[in-house]
């Protein structure tokens, strides 16, 4: 007998019919003699609808209230799925995140899980029940309800799998696995048989929404056996593991992309030893995430600095910089909107120089100007104009041999 954690995303539980389908997928596991913990998301687009409701009332609702609101979505699904399983004479019990012992840091809207008190879940499993847990939510030490960031139900599932030492964590979703790029936008995308934790972590962090980045982090740190698969089609998914098999020895395994990026320039920054640390400490203290950073080298008394952020953080970033202008000591701010980041990822890059050069060449050949660049051992990212994003993804996908039709 094994212990399996199954996670079903919004589309997979989007209607009564689909909840009944999920109940069947759960039953398939228990029929094999496995104990099952099921983590579910809110039905369909209901989290988005809750966000819209809040916006109708307040342009900037307080984050505690937002968590209170958004955490209700998952509660609907756990109750309905439990009813569906009990109807089929499969004893089940539903728990909110806090009932399931999921403790987070005291941050609203994007909290990290710090501990999981597994006693209640374990007791119910021992009593022969299927345990259903609401994804995306937890509780602080002080009893405040928190949420884990959009897409965070994946993290609930993997963290539970790690804490319970489950044999496997299956992420059921609306695609059949992890593809070479988002199959919704690129028709020639191919499903990968396997992908390494490190590659998946980069892909997820760089915009491949199929898995929440923190879920991959947990899986890597606790060596959770993870598979992304379809809740509708009964086909093999993609396994995420330490060493992925190199299909066709491809150096690049995937292309990820993200829109709504803004480049902020800080011009005429006093060229002192501490000016960079002061700027980025100030932004960090205000919980503002900066991505790519470029500083012009200059012998002069002032330097120019540029960094990229998510467009949604622009107002706050400009406010923080302007409010601290005296301390930060710069002349002028500038912002360029409507940018996107396109990234290529693959473990094979470590031993293959020239991948970045090839990427730049391909983009240049297609008249796509690069605004900023960043690299790590296994990825290269380029910031381009948003209007060129999908074209850039397609030409890179093709050039690096990932397209189904480039085989
Ligand atoms: P769920 O509600 O099940 O969590 P998500 O919408 O969060 O589903 O994630 C699945 C979606 O991720 C897919 O529909 C697909 O459009 C998108 N996606 C982005 N990049 C990839 C990729 N590389 N492989 C597969 N899907 C991807
Ligand atoms: N319901 C949440 C969201 O839409 C969490 C999740 O689906 O993973 O972001
Ligand atoms: Mg998701």
GROMACS .gro file of C-alpha atoms in nm, residues 50-51 54 57-58 60-72 108-109 144-147:
model
   24
   50UNK     CA    1  -1.341   3.692  -0.631
   51UNK     CA    2  -1.056   3.927  -0.725
   54UNK     CA    3  -1.298   4.298  -0.452
   57UNK     CA    4  -1.537   4.772  -0.394
   58UNK     CA    5  -1.180   4.888  -0.349
   60UNK     CA    6  -0.644   4.870  -0.308
   61UNK     CA    7  -0.814   4.632  -0.065
   62UNK     CA    8  -0.614   4.540   0.242
   63UNK     CA    9  -0.425   4.216   0.205
   64UNK     CA   10  -0.576   4.049   0.510
   65UNK     CA   11  -0.925   4.096   0.365
   66UNK     CA   12  -0.808   3.965   0.027
   67UNK     CA   13  -0.683   3.645   0.191
   68UNK     CA   14  -1.009   3.610   0.380
   69UNK     CA   15  -1.195   3.640   0.050
   70UNK     CA   16  -0.975   3.430  -0.179
   71UNK     CA   17  -0.944   3.142   0.066
   72UNK     CA   18  -1.319   3.081   0.034
  108UNK     CA   19  -0.066   3.809   0.332
  109UNK     CA   20  -0.107   3.727  -0.037
  144UNK     CA   21  -0.445   3.460   1.067
  145UNK     CA   22  -0.562   3.310   0.737
  146UNK     CA   23  -0.306   3.346   0.460
  147UNK     CA   24  -0.278   3.250   0.093
   0.00000   0.00000   0.00000
